[in-house]
Amino acid sequence: MEPTDTRTAILEAAARLYADLGYSAVSMRDVAKEIGVAPANLYHHFKGKEDLIRETLTHVFAKKTAPLADIFTRTASSGQLEVFVDFFLRLLVEDRVFFRLLVRELLDGGGTRLQELAHSVLERPFSLVSSLADPEGSEDQRFLTTVSMIGIILGHVQLATLLPYLPGGRPDYGDPSVLAQHISAVLRRAFYDAAKEK
């Protein structure tokens, strides 16, 4: 393996292990064993476990959110909300590693790591999503609207396995297509009502 291939293999293996077992349950030795290299090889690429965790998160989140800019460029502004909702829902539902790492970071990520991740990786996709919010609204309103959009999507995905068991729930309520349609409609109504109030 070339050095960059080894580094990528380490990041991919670490991502899977961290997603499945959590940060504290995975040692540098576990990651090395997963890809069949000596533990010392990991230290050639990363200073230590915390560095590997940070680099793994950056690798996964940057790789998975990168297509969003291209999707927004190719989509008329009138359809960007639906495209974003569908993109983010499918990413959360179909990419177990991304979803679990995101939830782990939200629950257990330290302030420094979350701050670095927000600035180095998530700032650009967040700005793109923020562009969907009312352009005439205040910066505070756009920020909170963006957080609400992301929260609605994330909340639906987190509750998907419970939905069939709740009164009125159905198994198809966890289907990404059904969810995307519903969430897009809810957000469109909210945006329309907010515009009417002005």
Short mmCIF file of C-alpha atoms in Angstrom, two decimals:
data_model
loop_
_atom_site.label_atom_id
_atom_site.label_comp_id
_atom_site.label_asym_id
_atom_site.label_seq_id
_atom_site.Cartn_x
_atom_site.Cartn_y
_atom_site.Cartn_z
CA MET A 1 0.00 0.00 0.00
CA GLU A 2 1.10 3.54 -0.73
CA PRO A 3 1.31 5.87 2.30
CA THR A 4 -1.84 7.76 1.31
CA ASP A 5 -3.68 4.46 0.79
CA THR A 6 -2.54 3.30 4.23
CA ARG A 7 -3.71 6.56 5.77
CA THR A 8 -7.12 6.26 4.07
CA ALA A 9 -7.42 2.61 5.12
CA ILE A 10 -6.64 3.62 8.71
CA LEU A 11 -9.27 6.38 8.62
CA GLU A 12 -11.93 4.11 7.11
CA ALA A 13 -11.24 1.31 9.61
CA ALA A 14 -11.22 3.74 12.53
CA ALA A 15 -14.52 5.23 11.34
CA ARG A 16 -16.20 1.81 11.29
CA LEU A 17 -14.82 0.86 14.70
CA TYR A 18 -15.66 4.20 16.34
CA ALA A 19 -19.16 4.12 14.86
CA ASP A 20 -19.82 0.59 16.12
CA LEU A 21 -18.02 0.58 19.46
CA GLY A 22 -17.42 4.20 20.50
CA TYR A 23 -14.16 6.05 20.99
CA SER A 24 -13.26 4.76 24.43
CA ALA A 25 -13.73 1.10 23.42
CA VAL A 26 -11.33 1.31 20.46
CA SER A 27 -7.57 1.43 20.92
CA MET A 28 -4.89 2.28 18.38
CA ARG A 29 -3.98 -1.42 18.50
CA ASP A 30 -7.59 -2.33 17.52
CA VAL A 31 -7.43 -0.06 14.48
CA ALA A 32 -4.04 -1.45 13.45
CA LYS A 33 -5.33 -5.02 13.80
CA GLU A 34 -8.40 -4.17 11.71
CA ILE A 35 -6.26 -3.25 8.70
CA GLY A 36 -3.42 -5.67 9.35
CA VAL A 37 -0.55 -3.30 10.19
CA ALA A 38 1.68 -2.91 13.20
CA PRO A 39 0.41 -0.36 15.76
CA ALA A 40 3.61 1.66 15.23
CA ASN A 41 2.47 2.24 11.64
CA LEU A 42 -0.49 4.26 12.93
CA TYR A 43 1.85 6.59 14.78
CA HIS A 44 3.65 7.27 11.50
CA HIS A 45 0.38 8.86 10.27
CA PHE A 46 -1.20 10.15 13.50
CA LYS A 47 0.21 11.60 16.73
CA GLY A 48 -2.11 9.58 18.93
CA LYS A 49 -5.66 8.44 19.49
CA GLU A 50 -7.19 11.93 19.81
CA ASP A 51 -5.51 12.97 16.55
CA LEU A 52 -6.85 9.82 14.86
CA ILE A 53 -10.37 10.53 16.13
CA ARG A 54 -10.26 14.14 14.84
CA GLU A 55 -8.83 13.12 11.48
CA THR A 56 -11.35 10.29 11.14
CA LEU A 57 -14.29 12.60 11.77
CA THR A 58 -12.93 15.19 9.36
CA HIS A 59 -12.39 12.49 6.72
CA VAL A 60 -15.90 11.03 7.05
CA PHE A 61 -17.85 14.29 7.34
CA ALA A 62 -15.93 16.10 4.58
CA LYS A 63 -16.28 13.16 2.19
CA LYS A 64 -19.99 12.71 2.85
CA THR A 65 -21.03 16.38 2.79
CA ALA A 66 -18.88 17.39 -0.22
CA PRO A 67 -21.53 16.47 -2.83
CA LEU A 68 -23.94 19.02 -1.36
CA ALA A 69 -22.25 21.99 -3.05
CA ASP A 70 -22.46 20.31 -6.45
CA ILE A 71 -26.08 19.32 -5.87
CA PHE A 72 -26.99 22.92 -5.01
CA THR A 73 -25.16 24.20 -8.10
CA ARG A 74 -27.09 21.82 -10.38
CA THR A 75 -30.50 22.49 -8.80
CA ALA A 76 -32.72 25.51 -9.35
CA SER A 77 -33.18 27.49 -6.15
CA SER A 78 -36.89 26.57 -6.04
CA GLY A 79 -35.99 22.88 -5.68
CA GLN A 80 -33.03 23.12 -3.34
CA LEU A 81 -35.02 22.57 -0.16
CA GLU A 82 -36.39 19.25 -1.39
CA VAL A 83 -33.00 18.20 -2.73
CA PHE A 84 -31.31 18.99 0.58
CA VAL A 85 -33.94 17.16 2.63
CA ASP A 86 -33.67 14.09 0.40
CA PHE A 87 -29.84 14.20 0.37
CA PHE A 88 -29.49 14.53 4.14
CA LEU A 89 -32.18 11.96 4.93
CA ARG A 90 -30.64 9.38 2.63
CA LEU A 91 -27.18 10.07 4.00
CA LEU A 92 -28.40 9.48 7.55
CA VAL A 93 -30.46 6.41 6.69
CA GLU A 94 -28.12 4.72 4.21
CA ASP A 95 -24.71 5.48 5.73
CA ARG A 96 -24.60 3.81 9.12
CA VAL A 97 -21.05 4.99 9.86
CA PHE A 98 -21.83 8.65 9.09
CA PHE A 99 -25.04 8.56 11.14
CA ARG A 100 -23.48 6.88 14.18
CA LEU A 101 -20.43 9.14 14.17
CA LEU A 102 -22.65 12.22 13.93
CA VAL A 103 -24.80 11.09 16.85
CA ARG A 104 -21.73 10.14 18.91
CA GLU A 105 -20.22 13.56 18.33
CA LEU A 106 -23.44 15.33 19.26
CA LEU A 107 -23.66 13.31 22.48
CA ASP A 108 -20.02 12.88 23.47
CA GLY A 109 -17.90 15.24 21.37
CA GLY A 110 -15.77 17.60 23.37
CA GLY A 111 -16.06 21.33 22.81
CA THR A 112 -12.68 21.62 21.13
CA ARG A 113 -13.31 18.73 18.73
CA LEU A 114 -16.81 19.98 17.88
CA GLN A 115 -15.48 23.49 17.31
CA GLU A 116 -12.72 22.23 14.99
CA LEU A 117 -15.20 20.05 13.09
CA ALA A 118 -17.66 22.92 12.71
CA HIS A 119 -15.01 25.25 11.32
CA SER A 120 -12.99 22.84 9.21
CA VAL A 121 -15.76 20.70 7.69
CA LEU A 122 -19.33 21.67 8.52
CA GLU A 123 -19.18 25.43 7.95
CA ARG A 124 -19.60 25.21 4.15
CA PRO A 125 -22.54 22.74 4.11
CA PHE A 126 -24.21 24.67 6.93
CA SER A 127 -23.89 27.90 4.90
CA LEU A 128 -25.42 26.19 1.87
CA VAL A 129 -28.39 24.98 3.90
CA SER A 130 -28.67 28.40 5.52
CA SER A 131 -29.13 29.89 2.07
CA LEU A 132 -32.51 28.11 1.96
CA ALA A 133 -33.78 30.17 4.90
CA ASP A 134 -35.48 33.54 4.44
CA PRO A 135 -32.90 35.84 2.82
CA GLU A 136 -34.70 38.87 4.22
CA GLY A 137 -34.67 37.50 7.76
CA SER A 138 -32.06 38.44 10.31
CA GLU A 139 -28.85 36.44 10.61
CA ASP A 140 -30.18 35.01 13.89
CA GLN A 141 -33.39 33.89 12.18
CA ARG A 142 -31.51 32.22 9.31
CA PHE A 143 -29.22 30.44 11.77
CA LEU A 144 -32.10 29.15 13.90
CA THR A 145 -34.11 28.14 10.83
CA THR A 146 -31.14 26.17 9.53
CA VAL A 147 -30.72 24.39 12.85
CA SER A 148 -34.46 23.61 12.86
CA MET A 149 -34.30 22.11 9.35
CA ILE A 150 -31.38 19.88 10.31
CA GLY A 151 -33.00 18.99 13.65
CA ILE A 152 -36.28 17.96 12.05
CA ILE A 153 -34.49 15.63 9.66
CA LEU A 154 -32.18 14.18 12.30
CA GLY A 155 -35.06 13.73 14.75
CA HIS A 156 -37.18 11.83 12.23
CA VAL A 157 -34.31 9.48 11.42
CA GLN A 158 -33.56 8.87 15.10
CA LEU A 159 -37.21 8.06 15.80
CA ALA A 160 -37.79 5.96 12.65
CA THR A 161 -37.52 2.58 14.37
CA LEU A 162 -40.02 3.64 17.04
CA LEU A 163 -42.65 5.11 14.68
CA PRO A 164 -44.45 1.86 13.72
CA TYR A 165 -45.20 1.20 17.39
CA LEU A 166 -46.66 4.60 18.23
CA PRO A 167 -50.42 5.22 17.91
CA GLY A 168 -51.09 5.97 14.23
CA GLY A 169 -47.57 4.99 13.22
CA ARG A 170 -46.84 2.89 10.16
CA PRO A 171 -43.71 1.07 8.97
CA ASP A 172 -43.48 3.25 5.83
CA TYR A 173 -43.03 6.35 8.00
CA GLY A 174 -39.38 5.34 8.24
CA ASP A 175 -38.98 5.21 4.46
CA PRO A 176 -36.65 8.00 3.25
CA SER A 177 -38.92 8.89 0.31
CA VAL A 178 -41.98 9.22 2.54
CA LEU A 179 -40.02 11.20 5.11
CA ALA A 180 -38.44 13.49 2.50
CA GLN A 181 -41.84 14.31 1.04
CA HIS A 182 -43.37 14.98 4.46
CA ILE A 183 -40.50 17.06 5.84
CA SER A 184 -40.22 19.12 2.65
CA ALA A 185 -43.95 19.86 2.80
CA VAL A 186 -43.75 20.85 6.48
CA LEU A 187 -40.80 23.15 5.84
CA ARG A 188 -42.42 24.70 2.75
CA ARG A 189 -45.56 25.46 4.80
CA ALA A 190 -43.45 26.95 7.59
CA PHE A 191 -41.57 29.15 5.08
CA TYR A 192 -44.84 30.16 3.41
CA ASP A 193 -46.46 31.05 6.75
CA ALA A 194 -43.38 33.04 7.80
CA ALA A 195 -43.46 34.97 4.50
CA LYS A 196 -47.17 35.74 4.97
CA GLU A 197 -46.51 37.20 8.43
CA LYS A 198 -44.19 39.85 6.95
#
